[in-house]
mmCIF file of C-alpha atoms and ligand atoms in Angstrom:
data_model
loop_
_atom_site.group_PDB
_atom_site.id
_atom_site.type_symbol
_atom_site.label_atom_id
_atom_site.label_comp_id
_atom_site.label_asym_id
_atom_site.label_seq_id
_atom_site.Cartn_x
_atom_site.Cartn_y
_atom_site.Cartn_z
ATOM 1 C CA SER A 942 34.062 -14.125 5.175
ATOM 2 C CA SER A 943 33.292 -17.830 5.033
ATOM 3 C CA THR A 944 33.099 -19.441 8.666
ATOM 4 C CA LEU A 945 32.824 -22.598 8.328
ATOM 5 C CA THR A 946 34.316 -25.085 11.057
ATOM 6 C CA VAL A 947 36.714 -28.361 9.997
ATOM 7 C CA SER A 948 33.932 -30.647 11.102
ATOM 8 C CA GLU A 949 30.858 -28.391 9.342
ATOM 9 C CA LEU A 950 33.432 -28.544 6.260
ATOM 10 C CA ALA A 951 33.878 -31.985 6.432
ATOM 11 C CA SER A 952 30.057 -33.162 6.671
ATOM 12 C CA LYS A 953 29.161 -31.333 3.754
ATOM 13 C CA LEU A 954 32.174 -33.302 1.721
ATOM 14 C CA HIS A 955 30.891 -36.155 3.262
ATOM 15 C CA LYS A 956 33.695 -36.737 4.571
ATOM 16 C CA ASP A 957 35.383 -37.691 8.415
ATOM 17 C CA ALA A 958 36.795 -34.492 9.947
ATOM 18 C CA SER A 959 39.638 -36.243 10.564
ATOM 19 C CA GLU A 960 40.505 -36.771 6.913
ATOM 20 C CA ILE A 961 40.277 -32.731 6.455
ATOM 21 C CA ILE A 962 42.859 -32.651 9.626
ATOM 22 C CA LYS A 963 45.237 -34.871 7.908
ATOM 23 C CA HIS A 964 44.985 -33.004 4.271
ATOM 24 C CA LEU A 965 45.212 -29.390 6.143
ATOM 25 C CA LEU A 966 48.220 -30.976 7.811
ATOM 26 C CA PHE A 967 49.623 -32.217 4.552
ATOM 27 C CA LEU A 968 49.265 -28.843 3.720
ATOM 28 C CA GLY A 969 51.124 -27.387 6.479
ATOM 29 C CA VAL A 970 48.153 -26.431 8.850
ATOM 30 C CA MET A 971 47.462 -27.423 12.236
ATOM 31 C CA ALA A 972 43.982 -27.985 12.746
ATOM 32 C CA THR A 973 41.066 -28.990 15.247
ATOM 33 C CA LYS A 974 37.749 -29.604 14.541
ATOM 34 C CA ASN A 975 36.389 -26.795 14.884
ATOM 35 C CA GLN A 976 38.742 -24.549 13.884
ATOM 36 C CA ASP A 977 37.103 -21.779 11.350
ATOM 37 C CA LEU A 978 38.401 -22.392 7.969
ATOM 38 C CA ASP A 979 38.421 -19.018 5.633
ATOM 39 C CA ASP A 980 37.843 -19.046 1.742
ATOM 40 C CA ASP A 981 40.744 -19.888 0.822
ATOM 41 C CA ALA A 982 41.487 -22.886 2.530
ATOM 42 C CA ILE A 983 38.067 -24.002 2.216
ATOM 43 C CA GLU A 984 38.599 -24.200 -1.346
ATOM 44 C CA LEU A 985 41.921 -25.821 -1.023
ATOM 45 C CA ILE A 986 40.418 -28.880 0.544
ATOM 46 C CA CYS A 987 37.383 -29.154 -1.930
ATOM 47 C CA SER A 988 40.241 -29.222 -4.694
ATOM 48 C CA GLU A 989 42.054 -32.135 -2.571
ATOM 49 C CA PHE A 990 38.989 -34.115 -2.667
ATOM 50 C CA ASN A 991 37.884 -33.185 -6.363
ATOM 51 C CA VAL A 992 35.135 -31.371 -4.999
ATOM 52 C CA GLU A 993 34.810 -28.312 -7.219
ATOM 53 C CA VAL A 994 33.609 -25.272 -5.052
ATOM 54 C CA GLU A 995 29.817 -25.610 -5.418
ATOM 55 C CA LYS A 996 29.010 -21.937 -4.582
ATOM 56 C CA GLU A 997 26.875 -23.463 -2.117
ATOM 57 C CA ILE A 998 29.148 -23.366 0.616
ATOM 58 C CA ILE A 999 30.044 -19.490 -0.336
ATOM 59 C CA LEU A 1000 26.405 -18.666 -1.340
ATOM 60 C CA GLU A 1001 25.368 -19.394 2.029
ATOM 61 C CA ASP A 1002 26.998 -15.729 2.751
ATOM 62 C CA THR A 1003 25.088 -13.892 0.512
ATOM 63 C CA ASP A 1004 22.171 -13.652 2.236
ATOM 64 C CA PHE A 1005 22.095 -10.107 3.234
ATOM 65 C CA ASP A 1006 20.419 -11.121 6.486
ATOM 66 C CA LYS A 1007 23.044 -12.131 7.934
ATOM 67 C CA TYR A 1008 24.566 -8.895 7.710
ATOM 68 C CA VAL A 1009 21.842 -6.429 8.391
ATOM 69 C CA GLN A 1010 22.528 -5.514 12.199
ATOM 70 C CA GLU A 1011 20.070 -5.139 14.399
ATOM 71 C CA ASP A 1012 18.976 -1.363 15.144
ATOM 72 C CA ASP A 1013 19.029 -0.328 18.730
ATOM 73 C CA GLU A 1014 15.798 0.962 19.943
ATOM 74 C CA LYS A 1015 17.491 4.255 20.868
ATOM 75 C CA ASP A 1016 18.647 5.350 17.616
ATOM 76 C CA LEU A 1017 15.161 4.705 15.643
ATOM 77 C CA ILE A 1018 13.546 7.885 14.412
ATOM 78 C CA GLU A 1019 10.470 8.593 12.722
ATOM 79 C CA ARG A 1020 10.328 8.112 9.225
ATOM 80 C CA PRO A 1021 7.825 9.376 6.410
ATOM 81 C CA ALA A 1022 5.600 7.311 5.267
ATOM 82 C CA ILE A 1023 5.862 5.214 1.802
ATOM 83 C CA VAL A 1024 2.811 5.132 -0.248
ATOM 84 C CA THR A 1025 1.673 3.345 -2.948
ATOM 85 C CA ILE A 1026 -1.717 4.233 -5.639
ATOM 86 C CA MET A 1027 -3.423 1.472 -6.401
ATOM 87 C CA GLY A 1028 -6.880 0.833 -8.412
ATOM 88 C CA HIS A 1029 -8.913 -0.459 -11.554
ATOM 89 C CA VAL A 1030 -7.695 1.242 -14.581
ATOM 90 C CA ASP A 1031 -8.768 4.563 -15.852
ATOM 91 C CA HIS A 1032 -10.162 5.054 -12.422
ATOM 92 C CA GLY A 1033 -7.649 8.160 -12.018
ATOM 93 C CA LYS A 1034 -4.559 6.956 -10.240
ATOM 94 C CA THR A 1035 -1.976 8.597 -12.423
ATOM 95 C CA THR A 1036 -4.261 11.689 -12.387
ATOM 96 C CA LEU A 1037 -3.935 11.600 -8.781
ATOM 97 C CA LEU A 1038 0.046 11.158 -8.707
ATOM 98 C CA ASP A 1039 0.511 14.185 -10.726
ATOM 99 C CA ALA A 1040 -2.110 16.203 -9.084
ATOM 100 C CA ILE A 1041 -0.468 15.704 -5.322
ATOM 101 C CA ARG A 1042 3.019 15.978 -7.050
ATOM 102 C CA GLU A 1043 1.908 19.370 -8.465
ATOM 103 C CA SER A 1044 0.564 20.954 -4.750
ATOM 104 C CA LYS A 1045 3.260 20.717 -3.198
ATOM 105 C CA VAL A 1046 6.470 19.814 -4.618
ATOM 106 C CA THR A 1047 6.508 22.570 -7.280
ATOM 107 C CA ALA A 1048 5.479 24.950 -4.672
ATOM 108 C CA GLY A 1049 7.609 24.276 -1.992
ATOM 109 C CA GLU A 1050 10.787 23.591 -4.082
ATOM 110 C CA ALA A 1051 10.895 26.762 -6.486
ATOM 111 C CA GLY A 1052 13.223 25.886 -9.573
ATOM 112 C CA GLY A 1053 13.285 21.954 -9.194
ATOM 113 C CA ILE A 1054 12.971 20.368 -12.194
ATOM 114 C CA THR A 1055 10.779 17.338 -11.729
ATOM 115 C CA GLN A 1056 11.904 14.176 -12.640
ATOM 116 C CA HIS A 1057 10.069 10.855 -13.340
ATOM 117 C CA ILE A 1058 12.333 8.744 -10.828
ATOM 118 C CA GLY A 1059 9.640 5.827 -10.038
ATOM 119 C CA ALA A 1060 8.883 7.937 -6.612
ATOM 120 C CA TYR A 1061 8.948 11.360 -5.327
ATOM 121 C CA GLN A 1062 8.570 13.100 -2.074
ATOM 122 C CA ILE A 1063 6.472 15.775 -0.640
ATOM 123 C CA LYS A 1064 6.038 18.046 2.433
ATOM 124 C CA VAL A 1065 2.713 18.424 4.500
ATOM 125 C CA ASP A 1066 2.666 19.983 7.632
ATOM 126 C CA ASN A 1067 6.679 19.761 7.494
ATOM 127 C CA LYS A 1068 5.943 16.427 7.486
ATOM 128 C CA LYS A 1069 7.280 14.253 4.199
ATOM 129 C CA ILE A 1070 5.006 11.713 2.544
ATOM 130 C CA THR A 1071 6.753 9.627 -0.272
ATOM 131 C CA PHE A 1072 4.594 8.335 -3.240
ATOM 132 C CA LEU A 1073 5.719 5.326 -5.480
ATOM 133 C CA ASP A 1074 5.557 6.633 -9.250
ATOM 134 C CA THR A 1075 5.691 2.955 -10.290
ATOM 135 C CA PRO A 1076 2.234 1.002 -11.376
ATOM 136 C CA GLY A 1077 0.668 0.058 -7.724
ATOM 137 C CA HIS A 1078 0.105 -3.156 -9.098
ATOM 138 C CA GLU A 1079 3.780 -3.983 -9.721
ATOM 139 C CA ALA A 1080 4.699 -2.192 -6.592
ATOM 140 C CA PHE A 1081 2.826 -5.567 -5.044
ATOM 141 C CA THR A 1082 3.185 -8.093 -7.320
ATOM 142 C CA SER A 1083 6.636 -8.296 -8.800
ATOM 143 C CA MET A 1084 8.260 -6.285 -5.869
ATOM 144 C CA ARG A 1085 6.306 -8.639 -3.194
ATOM 145 C CA SER A 1086 7.425 -11.527 -4.949
ATOM 146 C CA ARG A 1087 11.189 -11.120 -4.523
ATOM 147 C CA GLY A 1088 10.563 -10.880 -1.123
ATOM 148 C CA ALA A 1089 10.244 -6.922 -0.775
ATOM 149 C CA GLN A 1090 8.041 -4.889 0.951
ATOM 150 C CA VAL A 1091 8.213 -0.958 0.374
ATOM 151 C CA THR A 1092 4.414 0.300 1.043
ATOM 152 C CA ASP A 1093 3.453 1.402 4.241
ATOM 153 C CA ILE A 1094 0.087 2.861 3.140
ATOM 154 C CA ALA A 1095 -2.291 2.139 0.379
ATOM 155 C CA ILE A 1096 -4.636 4.341 -1.964
ATOM 156 C CA LEU A 1097 -7.191 2.335 -3.385
ATOM 157 C CA VAL A 1098 -8.591 5.144 -5.563
ATOM 158 C CA VAL A 1099 -12.102 3.960 -6.870
ATOM 159 C CA ALA A 1100 -14.182 6.336 -9.633
ATOM 160 C CA ALA A 1101 -17.205 7.684 -7.902
ATOM 161 C CA ASP A 1102 -18.972 7.023 -11.377
ATOM 162 C CA ASP A 1103 -17.746 3.371 -12.003
ATOM 163 C CA GLY A 1104 -18.148 1.607 -8.615
ATOM 164 C CA VAL A 1105 -15.858 -1.164 -7.470
ATOM 165 C CA MET A 1106 -14.328 -3.271 -10.493
ATOM 166 C CA PRO A 1107 -12.231 -6.550 -11.182
ATOM 167 C CA GLN A 1108 -8.740 -4.511 -10.462
ATOM 168 C CA THR A 1109 -10.107 -2.661 -7.596
ATOM 169 C CA VAL A 1110 -10.950 -5.834 -5.904
ATOM 170 C CA GLU A 1111 -7.065 -7.457 -6.923
ATOM 171 C CA ALA A 1112 -5.572 -4.734 -5.364
ATOM 172 C CA LEU A 1113 -7.187 -4.419 -2.406
ATOM 173 C CA ASN A 1114 -6.580 -8.185 -1.710
ATOM 174 C CA HIS A 1115 -3.206 -7.307 -2.137
ATOM 175 C CA ALA A 1116 -2.731 -4.600 0.176
ATOM 176 C CA LYS A 1117 -4.719 -7.295 2.470
ATOM 177 C CA ALA A 1118 -2.404 -9.608 1.869
ATOM 178 C CA ALA A 1119 0.694 -7.167 2.802
ATOM 179 C CA GLU A 1120 -1.041 -6.465 5.760
ATOM 180 C CA VAL A 1121 -0.855 -2.509 4.645
ATOM 181 C CA PRO A 1122 -3.447 -0.272 6.069
ATOM 182 C CA ILE A 1123 -5.962 1.342 3.300
ATOM 183 C CA ILE A 1124 -7.100 4.511 2.496
ATOM 184 C CA VAL A 1125 -9.810 4.903 -0.518
ATOM 185 C CA ALA A 1126 -10.139 7.875 -2.329
ATOM 186 C CA VAL A 1127 -13.970 7.975 -3.791
ATOM 187 C CA ASN A 1128 -12.387 10.067 -6.969
ATOM 188 C CA LYS A 1129 -13.994 11.833 -10.313
ATOM 189 C CA MET A 1130 -16.590 13.581 -7.518
ATOM 190 C CA ASP A 1131 -16.797 16.404 -10.120
ATOM 191 C CA LYS A 1132 -18.963 14.101 -12.455
ATOM 192 C CA GLU A 1133 -22.700 14.184 -12.027
ATOM 193 C CA THR A 1134 -22.996 10.374 -12.381
ATOM 194 C CA ALA A 1135 -20.911 10.396 -9.140
ATOM 195 C CA ASN A 1136 -22.449 7.729 -6.473
ATOM 196 C CA PRO A 1137 -19.685 7.391 -3.308
ATOM 197 C CA ASP A 1138 -22.895 5.741 -1.311
ATOM 198 C CA ARG A 1139 -22.702 3.129 -4.142
ATOM 199 C CA VAL A 1140 -19.074 2.869 -3.284
ATOM 200 C CA MET A 1141 -18.893 2.930 0.463
ATOM 201 C CA GLN A 1142 -21.593 0.224 -0.274
ATOM 202 C CA GLU A 1143 -20.266 -2.131 -2.481
ATOM 203 C CA LEU A 1144 -16.489 -1.783 -0.604
ATOM 204 C CA THR A 1145 -18.361 -3.530 2.706
ATOM 205 C CA GLU A 1146 -18.717 -6.664 1.340
ATOM 206 C CA TYR A 1147 -14.850 -6.783 1.330
ATOM 207 C CA GLU A 1148 -14.913 -5.273 4.789
ATOM 208 C CA LEU A 1149 -13.628 -1.934 3.993
ATOM 209 C CA ILE A 1150 -15.956 0.131 6.147
ATOM 210 C CA PRO A 1151 -16.217 3.611 6.559
ATOM 211 C CA GLU A 1152 -15.719 5.222 9.680
ATOM 212 C CA ASP A 1153 -19.390 6.745 9.690
ATOM 213 C CA TRP A 1154 -20.929 3.351 9.186
ATOM 214 C CA GLY A 1155 -18.958 1.954 12.214
ATOM 215 C CA GLY A 1156 -16.083 0.623 10.619
ATOM 216 C CA GLU A 1157 -12.348 1.724 10.822
ATOM 217 C CA THR A 1158 -11.684 2.352 6.894
ATOM 218 C CA ILE A 1159 -10.959 6.100 5.747
ATOM 219 C CA PHE A 1160 -13.035 7.470 2.702
ATOM 220 C CA VAL A 1161 -11.984 10.837 1.257
ATOM 221 C CA ASN A 1162 -13.880 12.297 -1.261
ATOM 222 C CA LEU A 1163 -12.239 13.653 -3.882
ATOM 223 C CA SER A 1164 -11.804 15.213 -7.669
ATOM 224 C CA ALA A 1165 -7.952 14.592 -8.683
ATOM 225 C CA LEU A 1166 -8.965 16.390 -12.282
ATOM 226 C CA GLN A 1167 -9.985 19.427 -10.259
ATOM 227 C CA HIS A 1168 -7.321 19.203 -7.637
ATOM 228 C CA GLU A 1169 -10.264 18.949 -4.917
ATOM 229 C CA GLY A 1170 -10.169 16.711 -1.540
ATOM 230 C CA ILE A 1171 -6.002 16.697 -2.237
ATOM 231 C CA ASP A 1172 -5.142 17.965 1.072
ATOM 232 C CA ASP A 1173 -7.503 15.858 3.240
ATOM 233 C CA LEU A 1174 -5.987 12.968 1.676
ATOM 234 C CA LEU A 1175 -2.748 14.215 2.813
ATOM 235 C CA GLU A 1176 -4.333 14.744 6.453
ATOM 236 C CA MET A 1177 -5.341 11.338 6.182
ATOM 237 C CA ILE A 1178 -2.097 10.174 5.194
ATOM 238 C CA LEU A 1179 -0.269 11.559 7.674
ATOM 239 C CA LEU A 1180 -2.689 10.475 10.298
ATOM 240 C CA VAL A 1181 -2.882 6.360 9.173
ATOM 241 C CA ALA A 1182 1.273 7.273 9.139
ATOM 242 C CA GLU A 1183 1.563 8.670 13.095
ATOM 243 C CA VAL A 1184 -1.121 5.315 14.096
ATOM 244 C CA GLU A 1185 1.656 2.613 12.559
ATOM 245 C CA GLU A 1186 4.567 4.270 14.417
ATOM 246 C CA LEU A 1187 6.702 4.047 11.291
ATOM 247 C CA LYS A 1188 10.773 4.396 12.107
ATOM 248 C CA ALA A 1189 14.030 4.211 10.801
ATOM 249 C CA ASN A 1190 17.614 3.866 12.196
ATOM 250 C CA PRO A 1191 19.539 6.872 10.104
ATOM 251 C CA LYS A 1192 22.866 5.292 11.371
ATOM 252 C CA ALA A 1193 22.593 2.030 9.877
ATOM 253 C CA SER A 1194 24.366 0.654 6.708
ATOM 254 C CA ALA A 1195 21.757 1.789 3.845
ATOM 255 C CA PHE A 1196 19.332 -0.708 3.067
ATOM 256 C CA GLY A 1197 16.541 -0.640 0.634
ATOM 257 C CA THR A 1198 15.123 -1.436 -2.593
ATOM 258 C CA VAL A 1199 15.391 -0.899 -6.160
ATOM 259 C CA ILE A 1200 12.346 0.586 -7.535
ATOM 260 C CA GLU A 1201 13.299 0.702 -11.180
ATOM 261 C CA ALA A 1202 16.655 0.895 -12.955
ATOM 262 C CA GLU A 1203 17.830 1.484 -16.891
ATOM 263 C CA LEU A 1204 20.940 1.239 -18.791
ATOM 264 C CA ASP A 1205 21.753 4.612 -19.868
ATOM 265 C CA ARG A 1206 23.877 5.199 -23.193
ATOM 266 C CA GLY A 1207 26.220 7.681 -20.836
ATOM 267 C CA LYS A 1208 26.059 7.338 -17.328
ATOM 268 C CA GLY A 1209 25.645 3.114 -17.659
ATOM 269 C CA SER A 1210 23.182 1.601 -15.111
ATOM 270 C CA VAL A 1211 20.833 3.984 -13.438
ATOM 271 C CA ALA A 1212 18.706 2.719 -10.598
ATOM 272 C CA THR A 1213 15.763 4.607 -8.419
ATOM 273 C CA LEU A 1214 16.562 2.994 -4.836
ATOM 274 C CA LEU A 1215 13.759 3.689 -2.236
ATOM 275 C CA VAL A 1216 16.011 4.329 1.023
ATOM 276 C CA GLN A 1217 14.286 2.110 3.705
ATOM 277 C CA ASN A 1218 16.629 2.272 6.651
ATOM 278 C CA GLY A 1219 20.178 3.994 7.038
ATOM 279 C CA THR A 1220 21.747 6.799 5.318
ATOM 280 C CA LEU A 1221 22.866 6.082 1.821
ATOM 281 C CA GLN A 1222 25.887 8.180 0.862
ATOM 282 C CA VAL A 1223 27.875 8.935 -2.058
ATOM 283 C CA GLY A 1224 31.144 6.459 -2.056
ATOM 284 C CA ASP A 1225 29.141 3.847 -0.342
ATOM 285 C CA ALA A 1226 30.285 0.478 -1.524
ATOM 286 C CA ILE A 1227 27.027 -1.340 -2.129
ATOM 287 C CA VAL A 1228 25.843 -4.927 -3.078
ATOM 288 C CA VAL A 1229 22.285 -4.247 -5.396
ATOM 289 C CA GLY A 1230 20.368 -7.661 -6.093
ATOM 290 C CA SER A 1231 22.629 -10.138 -7.706
ATOM 291 C CA THR A 1232 25.351 -6.806 -8.429
ATOM 292 C CA TYR A 1233 27.623 -4.411 -6.625
ATOM 293 C CA GLY A 1234 29.264 -0.739 -6.950
ATOM 294 C CA ARG A 1235 30.142 1.932 -5.240
ATOM 295 C CA VAL A 1236 27.528 4.645 -5.285
ATOM 296 C CA ARG A 1237 28.930 7.332 -7.809
ATOM 297 C CA ALA A 1238 26.623 10.209 -8.171
ATOM 298 C CA MET A 1239 23.108 10.759 -6.401
ATOM 299 C CA VAL A 1240 20.325 12.999 -7.641
ATOM 300 C CA ASN A 1241 16.794 13.305 -6.058
ATOM 301 C CA ASP A 1242 12.789 13.097 -7.105
ATOM 302 C CA LEU A 1243 13.786 17.117 -7.691
ATOM 303 C CA GLY A 1244 17.037 15.780 -10.112
ATOM 304 C CA ARG A 1245 19.687 17.473 -7.528
ATOM 305 C CA ARG A 1246 23.069 16.138 -6.969
ATOM 306 C CA ILE A 1247 23.004 15.584 -2.906
ATOM 307 C CA LYS A 1248 25.339 13.606 -1.090
ATOM 308 C CA SER A 1249 23.035 11.770 1.316
ATOM 309 C CA ALA A 1250 19.691 10.000 1.319
ATOM 310 C CA GLY A 1251 17.995 9.191 4.796
ATOM 311 C CA PRO A 1252 15.318 6.630 5.488
ATOM 312 C CA SER A 1253 12.027 7.023 2.920
ATOM 313 C CA THR A 1254 14.128 9.020 0.867
ATOM 314 C CA PRO A 1255 14.262 7.682 -2.994
ATOM 315 C CA VAL A 1256 17.336 8.541 -5.224
ATOM 316 C CA GLU A 1257 18.716 7.803 -8.525
ATOM 317 C CA ILE A 1258 22.138 6.531 -8.309
ATOM 318 C CA THR A 1259 24.551 5.754 -10.993
ATOM 319 C CA GLY A 1260 28.106 2.867 -10.542
ATOM 320 C CA LEU A 1261 26.767 0.087 -10.191
ATOM 321 C CA ASN A 1262 28.676 -2.355 -12.823
ATOM 322 C CA GLU A 1263 25.499 -3.889 -14.002
ATOM 323 C CA VAL A 1264 21.394 -3.293 -14.131
ATOM 324 C CA PRO A 1265 19.593 -4.746 -11.079
ATOM 325 C CA GLN A 1266 16.041 -5.537 -11.529
ATOM 326 C CA ALA A 1267 12.781 -3.810 -9.888
ATOM 327 C CA GLY A 1268 12.342 -5.406 -6.747
ATOM 328 C CA ASP A 1269 15.754 -6.228 -6.251
ATOM 329 C CA GLN A 1270 17.192 -5.336 -2.695
ATOM 330 C CA PHE A 1271 20.430 -2.886 -1.115
ATOM 331 C CA LEU A 1272 22.595 -3.081 1.129
ATOM 332 C CA VAL A 1273 25.553 -0.843 1.901
ATOM 333 C CA PHE A 1274 29.398 -2.352 3.130
ATOM 334 C CA LYS A 1275 31.490 -0.757 5.065
ATOM 335 C CA ASP A 1276 34.219 -2.885 3.244
ATOM 336 C CA GLU A 1277 34.061 -2.373 -0.218
ATOM 337 C CA LYS A 1278 36.333 -5.752 -0.824
ATOM 338 C CA LYS A 1279 33.388 -7.479 1.118
ATOM 339 C CA ALA A 1280 30.807 -5.289 -0.987
ATOM 340 C CA ARG A 1281 33.061 -6.783 -4.262
ATOM 341 C CA GLN A 1282 32.863 -10.684 -2.560
ATOM 342 C CA ILE A 1283 29.085 -10.594 -1.618
ATOM 343 C CA GLY A 1284 28.031 -8.965 -5.072
ATOM 344 C CA GLU A 1285 30.101 -11.574 -7.165
ATOM 345 C CA ALA A 1286 28.904 -14.425 -5.406
ATOM 346 C CA ARG A 1287 25.196 -13.261 -5.557
ATOM 347 C CA GLN A 1288 25.957 -12.932 -9.105
ATOM 348 C CA GLN A 1289 27.447 -16.244 -9.591
ATOM 349 C CA LYS A 1290 24.012 -17.491 -7.525
ATOM 350 C CA SER A 1291 21.273 -15.712 -9.689
ATOM 351 C CA ILE A 1292 23.346 -17.107 -12.969
ATOM 352 C CA GLN A 1293 23.071 -20.825 -11.117
ATOM 353 C CA GLU A 1294 19.467 -19.950 -10.647
ATOM 354 C CA ASN A 1295 18.708 -18.969 -13.800
ATOM 355 C CA ARG A 1296 20.014 -21.743 -15.488
ATOM 356 C CA SER A 1297 18.614 -24.189 -13.725
ATOM 357 C CA GLU A 1298 15.121 -22.327 -14.209
ATOM 358 C CA GLN A 1299 16.439 -22.712 -17.828
ATOM 359 C CA THR A 1300 16.793 -26.810 -17.176
ATOM 360 C CA LYS A 1301 13.430 -26.438 -16.181
ATOM 361 C CA VAL A 1302 11.874 -24.939 -18.764
ATOM 362 C CA SER A 1303 13.554 -27.289 -21.613
ATOM 363 C CA LEU A 1304 12.035 -30.215 -19.369
ATOM 364 C CA ASP A 1305 8.891 -29.117 -19.402
ATOM 365 C CA ASP A 1306 9.415 -28.623 -23.545
ATOM 366 C CA LEU A 1307 10.859 -31.648 -23.450
ATOM 367 C CA PHE A 1308 7.554 -33.455 -22.116
ATOM 368 C CA GLU A 1309 5.327 -31.210 -23.673
ATOM 369 C CA GLN A 1310 6.283 -33.004 -27.131
ATOM 370 C CA ILE A 1311 5.892 -35.925 -25.591
HETATM 371 P P1 LIG B 933 -5.283 5.610 -14.518
HETATM 372 O O1 LIG B 933 -5.442 4.226 -15.490
HETATM 373 O O2 LIG B 933 -5.830 4.892 -12.543
HETATM 374 O O3 LIG B 933 -3.645 5.952 -13.740
HETATM 375 O O4 LIG B 933 -6.210 6.761 -14.260
HETATM 376 P P2 LIG B 933 -6.012 8.377 -15.254
HETATM 377 O O5 LIG B 933 -5.597 8.957 -13.983
HETATM 378 O O6 LIG B 933 -5.399 7.984 -16.357
HETATM 379 O O7 LIG B 933 -7.195 8.837 -15.478
HETATM 380 C C1 LIG B 933 -8.488 8.450 -16.706
HETATM 381 C C2 LIG B 933 -8.847 9.404 -17.124
HETATM 382 O O8 LIG B 933 -9.621 9.698 -15.694
HETATM 383 C C3 LIG B 933 -8.254 10.447 -17.620
HETATM 384 O O9 LIG B 933 -8.868 10.860 -18.858
HETATM 385 C C4 LIG B 933 -8.519 11.342 -16.657
HETATM 386 O O10 LIG B 933 -8.589 13.119 -17.126
HETATM 387 C C5 LIG B 933 -9.405 11.307 -16.168
HETATM 388 N N1 LIG B 933 -10.235 11.732 -14.480
HETATM 389 C C6 LIG B 933 -9.092 11.381 -13.432
HETATM 390 N N2 LIG B 933 -9.436 12.080 -12.429
HETATM 391 C C7 LIG B 933 -10.635 12.403 -12.413
HETATM 392 C C8 LIG B 933 -11.705 13.300 -11.713
HETATM 393 O O11 LIG B 933 -11.420 13.389 -10.923
HETATM 394 N N3 LIG B 933 -12.666 13.415 -12.453
HETATM 395 C C9 LIG B 933 -12.836 13.264 -14.326
HETATM 396 N N4 LIG B 933 -13.985 13.707 -14.588
HETATM 397 N N5 LIG B 933 -12.044 13.159 -14.913
HETATM 398 C C10 LIG B 933 -10.601 11.929 -14.553
HETATM 399 MG MG1 LIG B 934 -2.132 5.461 -15.246
#
């Protein structure tokens, strides 16, 4: 738990360390300046000084960074790429996602009923690829604004009959800002008015220059509607993934991001998690955003119950106390008590943050009225 020394606590309370030591002595504890204090002792002393344990002290411990252990190089193994499809409205993102899913998932996994859990995984040449099924923009805007980076490769869909449009530019800017490699999928090639050269020409303005023209960007011509060029695209994704050398440690405590979440009348809080490192197991004590719980049941993108999920795997879980938000990060703790402690502290923090946000809003409103 907390690791404040006597002098650290003293400085937080704007007191002299000797005063803290005196109080501890009064409480029957002999302490030195450099002694570590646990949460209970901290709370006790704070109350002695009539200071509410403004959770600041405990809240310092809520950062996942403090609990994520560095991976040993020798434990790292290749992991599937996580791919987001982006592009202008009506250029064929959904059609492409469906075409990819249909071409691989149902063929390879007979009997599986594809579930829409916000992400799915396919297998190409014995290698897996994970696709985020949520609108590409959200994956970048809401998730990135919350500090989550869940995409390894961005597919920029541009309709060959329409060319570069405002949301095309927006999408490529998001991907560039995130330093995510972009593959351009020139879609709707079946249309008579398709003009892929124009798309390439237009994209040079944004430094997406095809290899044929001396650049480094991969362009794939396809028709999502007619399922043409899908295999080429998948091959290119594998190629880029290999260059990126995507790795993870399956032995680590599972860490990742919430793709989507909702309240189900029967099952309670249901969340789709993307495992980014480690292996998530049924029964794990887990902190997710500002809620926590134990993984009660885990279901994959084919609706099958599974017991564990390794890196880059999307899974739907139940067992959380509350519904987290898309973009929230999660971390598994070995110790259930620790998970609850941190979960509760994060909950407190989020309540406080909401409160101060509300105060801000009402102040703004006030000024507006003046
Ligand atoms: P999104 O808004 O980017 O998700 O676009 P949709 O996938 O919903 O596609 C928009 C429209 O374009 C739909 O009517 C699709 O049937 C059509 N469409 C998508 N891909 C193709 C394609 O390769 N060729 C043709 N002709 N139409 C397509
Ligand atoms: Mg769509």
